[in-house]
XYZ file of C-alpha atoms in Angstrom:
725
model
C -73.089 169.923 -102.798
C -69.871 171.724 -101.042
C -67.138 169.779 -101.106
C -63.840 170.150 -98.786
C -65.533 170.817 -94.687
C -62.107 170.921 -93.012
C -60.725 172.795 -96.053
C -63.797 175.198 -96.043
C -63.673 175.464 -92.262
C -60.175 176.255 -92.051
C -60.606 179.252 -94.586
C -64.090 180.401 -93.777
C -62.107 180.831 -90.234
C -59.141 182.117 -91.488
C -60.937 184.720 -93.705
C -63.290 185.848 -90.888
C -60.437 186.241 -88.776
C -58.356 188.432 -91.834
C -61.516 190.278 -91.839
C -61.889 190.962 -88.281
C -58.434 191.802 -87.145
C -58.928 195.008 -90.081
C -60.391 197.615 -88.273
C -58.038 197.026 -85.212
C -55.658 199.341 -88.405
C -56.046 202.593 -87.010
C -54.638 201.470 -83.558
C -51.368 200.348 -85.524
C -48.609 203.048 -84.602
C -45.323 201.022 -85.670
C -42.374 203.001 -84.222
C -39.337 201.355 -85.248
C -40.861 202.174 -89.170
C -40.367 205.493 -91.570
C -43.858 207.628 -91.612
C -44.580 204.874 -87.743
C -47.930 206.247 -88.694
C -48.744 205.009 -92.061
C -46.168 202.338 -92.557
C -47.514 200.608 -89.701
C -51.427 200.626 -90.217
C -50.409 199.887 -93.939
C -48.810 197.073 -93.826
C -51.015 195.841 -91.680
C -53.444 196.214 -93.499
C -51.993 194.320 -96.680
C -50.780 191.611 -95.193
C -54.406 191.035 -93.333
C -55.395 191.194 -96.783
C -53.725 189.153 -98.753
C -54.450 186.068 -96.368
C -58.175 186.490 -96.850
C -57.992 186.975 -100.437
C -56.304 183.886 -100.466
C -58.219 182.054 -97.486
C -61.324 183.266 -99.946
C -60.168 181.518 -103.082
C -60.401 178.732 -101.599
C -63.451 179.590 -100.151
C -64.771 180.277 -103.740
C -63.441 176.786 -104.913
C -65.167 174.823 -102.784
C -68.639 176.731 -102.120
C -69.830 179.137 -105.115
C -72.005 181.020 -102.913
C -69.221 182.417 -102.122
C -67.871 183.750 -106.044
C -68.133 186.479 -106.708
C -71.983 188.272 -108.178
C -72.542 190.582 -110.235
C -72.949 194.332 -109.837
C -73.032 197.690 -111.087
C -70.795 198.955 -107.949
C -68.162 196.177 -108.595
C -67.998 196.763 -112.116
C -67.422 200.254 -111.438
C -64.485 199.246 -108.728
C -63.141 196.525 -110.824
C -63.407 199.619 -114.353
C -61.346 202.306 -111.567
C -58.870 199.635 -110.376
C -58.031 198.161 -114.035
C -57.551 202.096 -115.383
C -55.412 203.327 -112.508
C -53.115 199.967 -113.680
C -52.739 201.664 -117.457
C -52.603 205.374 -115.729
C -49.654 204.017 -113.705
C -48.506 201.697 -116.115
C -47.826 205.004 -118.416
C -47.229 207.096 -115.530
C -43.926 209.470 -115.901
C -42.895 207.759 -112.594
C -44.318 204.417 -112.567
C -42.265 203.079 -109.934
C -43.981 205.722 -107.454
C -46.921 205.486 -108.916
C -47.134 201.404 -108.458
C -45.580 201.301 -105.273
C -46.309 204.867 -103.399
C -43.707 206.381 -101.111
C -42.890 205.940 -97.156
C -45.047 209.025 -96.115
C -48.296 207.641 -98.488
C -48.272 204.271 -98.793
C -51.133 204.312 -101.099
C -50.210 203.810 -105.460
C -51.485 200.373 -107.452
C -50.728 198.492 -104.497
C -53.127 199.847 -102.523
C -56.136 199.693 -104.902
C -55.487 196.468 -105.746
C -55.263 195.526 -102.154
C -58.387 197.421 -101.292
C -60.213 194.975 -105.182
C -59.019 192.194 -102.800
C -60.946 193.833 -99.667
C -63.788 194.804 -101.708
C -64.582 190.619 -103.110
C -63.300 189.056 -100.439
C -65.937 191.023 -97.839
C -68.595 191.490 -99.789
C -68.848 187.490 -100.401
C -67.787 186.459 -97.007
C -69.491 189.014 -95.012
C -72.720 188.101 -97.006
C -72.502 184.867 -96.302
C -71.759 184.585 -93.198
C -74.028 187.293 -92.185
C -71.945 189.091 -90.800
C -71.411 192.645 -91.560
C -73.502 193.978 -88.970
C -70.950 192.168 -86.151
C -67.815 193.607 -88.932
C -68.917 197.628 -88.592
C -69.630 196.728 -84.627
C -66.293 195.821 -84.809
C -64.811 198.412 -86.429
C -66.867 201.351 -83.482
C -65.368 199.114 -81.024
C -62.386 199.726 -81.456
C -63.077 204.202 -82.346
C -64.197 203.914 -78.902
C -60.455 203.144 -77.929
C -59.647 206.188 -80.360
C -62.151 208.685 -79.050
C -60.138 207.929 -75.208
C -56.862 208.245 -76.823
C -58.442 212.287 -77.934
C -60.422 213.201 -74.538
C -56.473 211.715 -73.790
C -55.119 214.813 -76.163
C -57.578 217.222 -75.025
C -57.387 216.993 -71.230
C -53.099 216.980 -71.704
C -52.243 214.001 -71.167
C -51.233 212.300 -74.036
C -49.207 214.321 -76.729
C -50.857 215.508 -79.614
C -48.430 214.680 -82.027
C -49.295 217.312 -85.555
C -49.187 220.601 -83.988
C -50.416 221.593 -80.388
C -54.456 221.999 -80.808
C -56.033 219.834 -83.262
C -56.428 216.165 -81.966
C -55.068 213.387 -84.143
C -55.246 210.373 -81.285
C -52.987 207.024 -83.102
C -52.780 208.660 -86.967
C -50.463 211.576 -86.928
C -52.685 213.767 -88.954
C -55.940 215.183 -87.410
C -57.230 215.098 -91.398
C -57.077 211.134 -91.036
C -58.431 211.105 -87.420
C -61.654 213.479 -88.692
C -62.571 212.205 -91.931
C -62.796 208.241 -89.106
C -64.936 209.927 -87.238
C -66.667 211.124 -89.909
C -67.381 207.766 -90.881
C -67.941 206.391 -87.432
C -70.581 208.911 -87.070
C -73.011 208.019 -90.050
C -72.112 204.377 -89.255
C -72.998 203.929 -85.306
C -76.236 206.479 -86.348
C -76.954 203.840 -88.631
C -76.498 201.008 -87.189
C -78.408 202.280 -83.732
C -81.447 202.703 -86.139
C -81.624 199.169 -86.880
C -80.137 197.730 -83.332
C -83.285 196.060 -80.888
C -81.271 195.560 -77.733
C -81.807 199.391 -76.179
C -78.468 199.382 -73.612
C -76.818 199.280 -77.064
C -78.585 201.024 -79.170
C -78.641 204.452 -76.828
C -74.832 203.544 -76.308
C -74.412 203.642 -80.662
C -76.283 207.173 -80.574
C -74.231 208.452 -77.923
C -70.772 207.588 -79.801
C -72.199 208.564 -82.987
C -72.614 212.230 -81.051
C -69.067 211.843 -78.919
C -67.427 211.889 -82.245
C -69.191 213.931 -84.243
C -68.255 216.545 -80.886
C -64.683 215.523 -81.384
C -64.480 215.704 -85.257
C -64.925 219.353 -84.136
C -61.593 219.078 -82.478
C -59.503 218.051 -85.454
C -59.896 221.472 -86.294
C -60.405 219.753 -90.072
C -62.349 222.438 -91.718
C -62.979 220.007 -95.102
C -64.856 217.414 -92.690
C -66.757 219.408 -90.501
C -68.224 220.351 -93.564
C -68.871 216.817 -95.020
C -70.032 215.969 -91.086
C -72.860 219.270 -90.919
C -73.631 218.660 -94.517
C -74.599 215.061 -93.979
C -76.310 215.525 -90.696
C -78.560 218.040 -92.712
C -79.068 215.585 -95.176
C -80.015 212.474 -93.142
C -83.347 215.090 -91.382
C -83.704 216.302 -94.511
C -84.213 212.884 -96.271
C -86.158 211.299 -92.918
C -87.811 214.266 -93.192
C -89.315 213.602 -96.701
C -89.509 209.643 -96.187
C -91.758 209.953 -92.839
C -94.879 210.763 -90.959
C -95.685 211.650 -88.049
C -93.672 212.115 -85.137
C -90.512 211.023 -87.150
C -91.367 213.582 -89.464
C -91.693 216.821 -86.955
C -88.234 215.559 -84.951
C -86.612 215.473 -87.992
C -88.336 219.201 -89.635
C -87.127 220.039 -85.955
C -83.215 218.413 -86.322
C -83.097 220.077 -90.347
C -83.977 223.494 -88.504
C -81.663 223.665 -86.144
C -78.859 223.022 -88.141
C -79.598 225.692 -90.183
C -80.187 228.250 -87.616
C -76.717 227.445 -85.663
C -75.854 227.667 -88.924
C -77.147 230.633 -89.207
C -76.322 231.979 -86.166
C -72.617 230.956 -86.672
C -72.272 233.558 -89.639
C -73.623 235.967 -88.037
C -71.401 235.595 -84.928
C -68.259 234.210 -86.915
C -66.668 237.965 -86.543
C -66.956 238.642 -83.030
C -64.319 238.964 -80.523
C -66.022 235.508 -78.804
C -65.314 233.653 -81.810
C -62.055 235.081 -82.314
C -60.892 234.139 -79.485
C -61.910 230.478 -79.170
C -59.744 228.468 -81.396
C -61.443 225.751 -82.578
C -64.479 227.935 -83.613
C -61.599 230.789 -85.262
C -60.614 228.433 -87.266
C -64.403 227.270 -88.556
C -65.017 231.014 -89.425
C -62.396 231.208 -91.546
C -64.071 228.705 -93.552
C -64.261 230.995 -96.952
C -63.608 231.386 -100.992
C -60.874 234.060 -100.118
C -59.437 231.302 -97.393
C -59.826 228.160 -100.089
C -57.689 230.706 -102.632
C -54.864 228.673 -101.647
C -57.104 225.405 -102.585
C -58.249 226.796 -105.534
C -54.783 227.449 -107.201
C -54.103 223.875 -106.670
C -56.810 222.722 -108.584
C -56.419 225.255 -111.541
C -52.972 223.890 -111.814
C -53.878 220.790 -111.775
C -56.237 221.280 -114.386
C -54.077 223.023 -117.167
C -51.840 220.885 -115.964
C -53.682 217.517 -117.135
C -55.416 219.514 -120.164
C -51.647 220.313 -121.665
C -51.681 216.991 -123.515
C -54.143 214.356 -124.977
C -52.314 211.712 -123.448
C -52.706 214.018 -120.129
C -55.819 214.441 -120.591
C -56.374 210.964 -121.525
C -53.963 208.729 -118.644
C -53.173 211.569 -116.424
C -49.423 211.623 -114.348
C -50.223 208.444 -112.611
C -50.360 208.401 -108.521
C -48.155 210.437 -106.467
C -47.543 212.701 -110.182
C -49.208 215.844 -109.048
C -45.827 216.782 -107.574
C -44.808 216.932 -111.455
C -47.804 219.495 -112.082
C -47.009 221.019 -109.361
C -43.092 221.965 -110.640
C -44.008 223.260 -114.522
C -47.461 224.742 -113.560
C -46.133 226.340 -109.851
C -48.198 230.145 -109.441
C -46.138 231.793 -107.882
C -48.723 233.517 -105.282
C -47.935 229.963 -103.216
C -44.702 231.555 -101.882
C -45.595 231.595 -98.654
C -47.057 228.183 -98.480
C -45.940 224.579 -98.184
C -42.977 224.127 -100.774
C -43.601 221.005 -102.013
C -47.338 219.822 -102.837
C -47.748 216.287 -103.032
C -51.856 216.648 -103.242
C -54.177 219.079 -104.962
C -56.075 219.056 -101.447
C -59.115 217.095 -103.475
C -59.484 213.655 -104.349
C -61.395 213.890 -107.438
C -58.987 216.229 -108.387
C -56.054 213.835 -107.475
C -57.611 210.948 -108.971
C -57.460 213.279 -112.165
C -54.335 213.694 -112.151
C -53.340 210.449 -111.463
C -55.884 208.704 -114.291
C -56.376 211.647 -116.472
C -60.336 212.447 -117.108
C -61.781 208.480 -117.038
C -60.036 208.303 -113.961
C -62.214 211.134 -113.093
C -65.101 210.168 -113.997
C -64.852 206.432 -112.905
C -63.979 207.897 -109.609
C -67.095 209.305 -109.536
C -69.103 206.647 -110.768
C -68.078 204.397 -107.471
C -69.922 207.499 -105.412
C -73.135 207.215 -108.273
C -73.768 203.488 -108.099
C -73.315 202.996 -104.543
C -76.130 205.301 -103.725
C -78.171 204.540 -106.601
C -77.703 200.688 -106.011
C -77.990 201.451 -101.861
C -81.647 202.354 -102.490
C -82.634 199.811 -104.550
C -81.069 197.202 -102.512
C -83.339 194.948 -99.465
C -81.929 197.677 -96.502
C -84.582 199.270 -94.534
C -85.230 202.789 -95.477
C -82.951 204.339 -92.005
C -80.571 201.614 -93.400
C -80.430 203.693 -96.477
C -80.914 207.075 -95.567
C -77.801 206.803 -92.587
C -75.371 205.101 -95.078
C -76.153 207.550 -98.420
C -75.143 210.343 -95.712
C -71.797 208.563 -95.143
C -70.967 208.335 -98.683
C -72.699 212.636 -98.534
C -69.934 213.412 -95.801
C -67.946 211.609 -97.400
C -68.104 213.387 -100.351
C -67.740 217.220 -99.597
C -64.933 215.622 -96.996
C -63.125 214.659 -100.045
C -63.863 217.944 -102.203
C -61.556 219.548 -99.825
C -58.829 217.244 -98.684
C -56.630 214.409 -100.079
C -57.428 210.354 -98.853
C -55.862 208.050 -96.214
C -55.736 204.264 -95.911
C -58.782 203.634 -93.714
C -61.293 206.141 -95.331
C -60.401 203.833 -98.502
C -61.093 200.837 -96.277
C -64.559 202.722 -94.951
C -65.047 203.715 -98.427
C -64.690 200.226 -99.829
C -66.499 198.618 -97.072
C -69.263 200.527 -97.788
C -68.824 199.665 -101.471
C -68.434 195.880 -100.719
C -72.011 195.706 -98.554
C -73.722 197.552 -101.176
C -71.840 194.964 -103.721
C -73.463 191.712 -100.916
C -76.795 193.088 -101.091
C -77.836 193.958 -104.785
C -74.919 191.891 -106.027
C -76.637 188.804 -109.377
C -75.274 185.254 -109.023
C -73.041 185.201 -112.762
C -73.871 182.415 -114.262
C -69.995 180.836 -114.887
C -69.063 181.044 -111.902
C -72.340 179.033 -110.456
C -72.327 176.498 -113.176
C -68.058 175.901 -112.159
C -68.008 172.392 -110.142
C -67.047 172.652 -106.813
C -63.754 170.824 -105.432
C -63.713 167.699 -104.235
C -61.557 167.096 -100.600
C -58.432 166.166 -102.486
C -58.163 169.278 -104.929
C -59.266 171.313 -102.235
C -56.834 170.215 -99.559
C -54.293 170.988 -102.060
C -56.084 174.422 -103.211
C -55.797 174.867 -99.560
C -52.264 174.538 -99.641
C -51.673 176.601 -102.819
C -53.559 179.311 -101.597
C -50.696 179.142 -98.315
C -47.803 179.155 -100.037
C -49.588 182.031 -101.897
C -50.415 184.196 -98.815
C -46.684 183.606 -98.267
C -44.921 184.809 -100.965
C -47.085 187.718 -101.327
C -46.376 188.555 -97.496
C -42.836 188.128 -98.528
C -42.352 190.029 -101.648
C -45.229 192.688 -101.142
C -44.138 193.586 -97.671
C -41.089 192.688 -96.307
C -38.305 194.143 -98.248
C -40.186 197.364 -97.819
C -40.638 196.699 -94.147
C -37.046 195.935 -93.969
C -35.982 198.559 -96.294
C -38.797 201.518 -94.168
C -37.058 199.873 -90.786
C -33.593 200.598 -91.804
C -33.822 203.744 -92.929
C -34.934 204.648 -89.059
C -31.633 203.197 -88.030
C -29.698 204.935 -90.396
C -31.624 207.850 -88.969
C -30.423 207.616 -85.850
C -27.857 208.273 -83.847
C -25.531 205.145 -83.425
C -22.824 204.586 -80.699
C -20.194 203.618 -83.017
C -20.587 207.185 -84.785
C -21.779 208.505 -88.010
C -19.606 205.658 -90.065
C -22.145 203.617 -88.792
C -25.103 205.272 -90.338
C -22.417 205.219 -93.700
C -22.326 202.025 -93.525
C -26.040 201.994 -92.955
C -26.932 203.961 -96.319
C -24.718 202.074 -97.987
C -26.635 198.849 -97.189
C -30.007 201.021 -97.710
C -29.129 201.686 -101.353
C -27.791 199.007 -102.992
C -31.655 197.431 -102.018
C -32.487 199.973 -104.159
C -36.000 199.514 -102.346
C -39.085 201.653 -104.384
C -39.126 204.239 -101.930
C -36.270 205.226 -102.941
C -36.288 208.569 -103.110
C -37.373 209.171 -100.023
C -34.171 206.927 -98.911
C -32.223 209.361 -100.926
C -33.757 212.310 -99.387
C -33.183 211.328 -96.064
C -29.232 210.973 -96.755
C -29.013 214.383 -98.791
C -30.169 215.582 -94.961
C -28.192 213.786 -92.982
C -25.287 214.223 -94.791
C -25.661 218.125 -94.628
C -25.842 217.792 -91.183
C -23.058 215.730 -89.911
C -20.819 218.659 -92.965
C -21.937 221.172 -90.451
C -20.971 219.152 -87.317
C -17.051 220.349 -86.879
C -16.836 217.465 -84.865
C -17.211 214.322 -87.200
C -14.553 212.119 -88.899
C -13.849 214.564 -92.017
C -13.142 211.441 -94.420
C -16.451 210.489 -93.062
C -18.807 213.263 -94.169
C -16.927 213.419 -96.994
C -18.457 209.502 -97.582
C -21.101 210.799 -96.690
C -21.754 213.650 -99.562
C -20.208 211.690 -101.703
C -22.672 208.262 -101.351
C -26.031 211.550 -101.688
C -24.241 213.337 -104.764
C -23.882 209.956 -106.649
C -27.371 208.998 -105.001
C -29.413 211.739 -106.032
C -27.924 211.671 -109.642
C -28.971 207.622 -110.071
C -32.224 209.216 -108.965
C -32.716 212.011 -111.176
C -31.054 210.142 -114.023
C -33.691 207.242 -113.350
C -36.591 209.976 -112.685
C -35.922 213.035 -114.550
C -37.793 215.698 -114.578
C -37.989 216.344 -110.908
C -37.500 219.916 -109.370
C -37.424 218.746 -105.858
C -35.165 216.080 -106.858
C -32.541 219.057 -108.573
C -32.621 220.746 -105.815
C -31.722 218.000 -103.828
C -29.003 217.684 -105.437
C -28.002 221.259 -105.288
C -27.901 220.813 -101.529
C -25.766 217.803 -101.243
C -23.343 219.473 -103.469
C -23.534 222.793 -101.332
C -23.233 220.573 -98.429
C -19.375 219.392 -99.885
C -18.292 222.935 -100.894
C -18.815 222.649 -104.591
C -21.138 225.368 -105.142
C -20.579 226.371 -109.284
C -22.194 222.798 -109.346
C -24.385 223.311 -106.544
C -25.022 226.484 -109.122
C -25.982 224.728 -112.439
C -28.437 221.861 -110.091
C -30.176 225.041 -109.076
C -30.663 226.658 -112.848
C -31.411 223.428 -114.072
C -34.278 223.369 -111.481
C -35.713 226.797 -112.687
C -35.844 225.049 -116.391
C -38.381 222.555 -114.662
C -40.124 225.205 -112.826
C -40.037 228.093 -113.846
C -42.021 230.092 -111.557
C -41.077 229.197 -108.378
C -39.311 231.908 -106.486
C -37.644 230.049 -103.657
C -35.343 228.469 -106.316
C -34.507 231.875 -107.318
C -33.699 232.804 -104.377
C -31.161 229.254 -103.955
C -29.488 230.822 -107.017
C -28.866 234.066 -105.189
C -27.652 232.743 -102.693
C -24.770 230.267 -104.341
C -24.175 233.118 -106.606
C -23.864 235.561 -103.318
C -21.566 233.205 -101.651
C -19.739 232.615 -104.851
C -18.726 236.490 -105.005
C -20.981 236.786 -108.070
C -22.714 240.106 -106.413
C -23.956 241.163 -109.581
C -25.805 237.664 -111.158
C -26.620 236.796 -107.153
C -29.145 240.840 -107.648
C -30.690 239.592 -111.086
C -32.008 236.254 -108.796
C -33.227 238.339 -106.369
C -34.839 241.049 -108.289
C -36.513 237.273 -110.321
C -37.720 236.212 -107.546
C -39.347 239.513 -106.327
C -40.641 240.074 -109.938
C -42.761 236.892 -109.892
C -43.977 237.537 -106.261
C -44.185 241.538 -105.557
C -46.821 240.855 -103.149
C -44.657 239.043 -100.869
C -42.523 241.161 -98.607
C -39.817 238.546 -97.479
C -38.996 238.749 -101.173
C -38.475 242.135 -101.216
C -36.061 242.325 -98.271
C -34.051 239.993 -100.601
C -34.193 242.395 -103.374
C -33.092 244.640 -101.003
C -29.942 242.730 -100.211
C -29.451 242.257 -104.131
C -29.472 245.957 -104.336
C -26.962 246.377 -100.780
C -24.323 244.084 -101.874
C -24.258 245.452 -105.814
C -23.394 249.091 -103.813
C -27.060 250.698 -104.605
C -28.154 251.409 -100.694
C -30.975 253.835 -102.066
C -32.550 251.206 -104.812
C -32.431 249.155 -101.296
C -33.892 251.985 -99.257
C -36.413 252.583 -101.819
C -37.624 248.754 -102.211
C -38.058 248.563 -97.867
C -39.411 252.061 -98.003
C -42.345 250.788 -100.271
C -42.661 246.798 -99.037
C -42.711 247.588 -95.529
C -42.787 251.193 -94.602
C -39.294 251.013 -93.305
C -35.360 250.492 -93.927
C -35.559 249.102 -90.504
C -37.140 245.419 -91.117
C -36.357 242.086 -89.374
C -34.768 240.116 -92.349
C -32.389 237.097 -91.599
C -31.136 237.872 -95.089
C -31.005 241.234 -94.505
C -28.292 240.736 -91.566
C -26.458 238.893 -93.293
C -26.363 241.715 -95.717
C -25.088 243.702 -92.845
C -22.826 242.324 -90.850
C -20.974 240.500 -94.394
C -20.480 243.988 -95.463
C -19.951 245.663 -92.449
C -22.745 247.995 -92.140
C -23.057 247.904 -88.170
C -25.706 250.515 -87.943
C -28.108 249.284 -89.587
C -27.374 245.461 -88.211
C -27.726 247.161 -84.344
C -31.449 248.239 -85.951
C -32.540 245.767 -86.892
C -31.521 243.016 -83.812
C -32.772 246.028 -81.933
C -36.656 245.952 -83.511
C -36.058 242.396 -82.921
C -35.203 242.468 -79.477
C -38.078 245.531 -78.777
C -40.418 242.848 -80.800
C -43.240 240.981 -78.770
C -42.589 237.759 -79.398
C -38.511 238.670 -78.235
C -36.728 236.310 -76.029
C -33.730 235.830 -74.282
C -32.133 234.843 -78.035
C -32.952 238.099 -79.253
C -31.802 239.889 -76.983
C -28.520 238.049 -76.491
C -28.130 238.707 -80.925
C -28.839 242.168 -80.201
C -25.473 242.047 -77.527
C -23.577 240.441 -80.728
C -24.922 243.197 -83.043
C -23.018 245.401 -80.575
C -19.730 243.012 -79.899
C -19.086 243.165 -83.494
C -19.589 246.540 -84.270
C -16.785 247.360 -81.743
C -19.445 247.887 -78.745
C -17.822 246.306 -75.932
C -19.973 248.173 -73.244
C -22.225 248.375 -74.717
C -22.642 244.399 -75.360
C -22.140 243.706 -71.960
C -25.092 246.088 -70.852
C -27.325 244.368 -73.173
C -26.176 241.082 -71.899
C -27.362 242.477 -68.211
C -29.843 243.720 -69.366
C -31.367 240.535 -71.146
C -30.297 238.386 -68.008
C -32.665 240.529 -65.699
C -35.512 240.308 -68.006
C -35.097 236.366 -68.469
C -33.565 234.995 -65.665
C -33.931 231.208 -66.518
C -31.344 232.625 -69.591
C -28.925 233.678 -67.013
C -26.939 230.663 -66.910
C -25.729 231.661 -70.836
C -25.838 235.191 -70.346
C -23.116 234.747 -67.790
C -21.011 232.407 -70.205
C -21.389 235.116 -72.785
C -20.298 237.666 -70.798
C -16.917 235.715 -69.763
C -16.538 235.004 -73.812
C -17.157 239.342 -74.350
C -14.553 240.069 -71.481
C -12.107 237.187 -72.462
C -12.575 238.636 -76.426
C -9.695 241.309 -77.752
C -10.439 245.077 -77.991
C -11.579 245.575 -81.741
């Protein structure tokens, strides 16, 4: 017997309202928050889930139909989230593992919200028979995303990441790609069982359009996932159908194979190479994947390093510790800091050890097995299987993100709702009467308010205040200083990001000669103190130690900056860029022999990188070994005239005007030359004492770049007014 009619209706509509608002998350861009494309969506999702779960708990208390049921899918989800709680509590940096940061907004906090979403969605949408409408609502929102994408392709709307890879309101092309990937198969699934012709064909058209847009994201792993998923759909339909349907499916499979094979045949032609999207797809190869393979190998080495890491991993957000300690010098020319292995399966291996890796795989296996045992029609099973298969392929090459998690857990919840069996303990438990139901509703409201307040509001405030602290203030840097002082007092879980941004801001102000000296010093002092606190609280991270070195260096404290760099070398002994920093500091301190040794160490670690050869040559030059420097440059570049900022600085400090002028002549004659390089050559002539050559070069630059005439005329006045050297 169902009790608490009014209470039930309030809880029911609250739960449904929260569920049907979740699909709007992709449209949320909170410009007032740090990382606006990420944080706004994450806070929105968290708050809705907290409301949803509290409403669902009331429903479960007053009506046993809403109570959880048993399925192997649900058990896998519970085990995965529970294990990650253990792994995160024992993580190298448990705070970050639990709360993540503003850039990712993941951590165990996201996992437990996904668990709540899974449990509540499975029960509520099953009882209310609203699964189909929920996915239709999500697809309706995707139409807005499609329109935004077309505006970016037309040049009307700005692309936020890069110049050509669409990202819509996600701010990241890979995030948009997997969103479209899910929608392609979900639209296809709903179209297969839709009776209204207009909606059926609209859904099929939407699937095709979003499939095409996946290619415009230029996310290669997702393109492979889409292609593989489409091939799987065709194969399964060919095997499971008969007559005309089988022939159509077989034809579709043959078409996919022919198109893929044909593309492989022409991938090296000029037609492909001159087309940005096709060229990027054509670059998919084992050789092109070497960076990914290196990141994966490093992860394997890190996890297998001890029994603890094999069992518990490093906790979520812990890949940077692997990246530090087991850094492969072959990555020098790549991003300086990877916080993901760019493979979701390996990311979970690093985060929670072998158990997390196996449990993550079990989510897919349990879902697919349960899906094919469910009462859903065969075409539905095929489409949803293809969605999961495409997602698996995507996850082999790309790290995960919020809305991909939402779609994945929504599909898991859908399958769970179809196969779940009532649990005797829940079935036998009584339902609340009207009076008790009212109390439960009030308690749920208080619980929701507390969750929203303590889980989200402090971080939302910190994210917003960080934006304010970094923004230009009418009162000048002193107002920024006050904002940062207030921020660090809050000690939010994202303090590492706050502190890193503080170091960056203080360093910028230190370079501004017009800034108030006392304010600048206060900012630098605060930056140093905060990075010291970060390292004390969470030692072992080379990145934070280098941030501390940067704070020291910005304040002119080179000895302490050098000490910090040497500590970073111990944490990440294979990272060439750290030795470059050591060399630069020693050079600035007058220790040319030490600088030469550091530059040589970097080059020894990465002898295949010409940029490191230039630094090694600098080390020889500043210690008087010009012959050694020329030998290195000849071996690495085939010439001694090389475009390098490090060499330019060395020539300037050594007053080697001939080589400095030759370097700038090379730059000015290069295909990518600009007015700046022309004026740079003029400056080289001037410092070398060749005033007339400098003036002539300024005029030549003005003729070549008329738009820079004002800058050239101003430079001419400065050269003419300067005393002869």
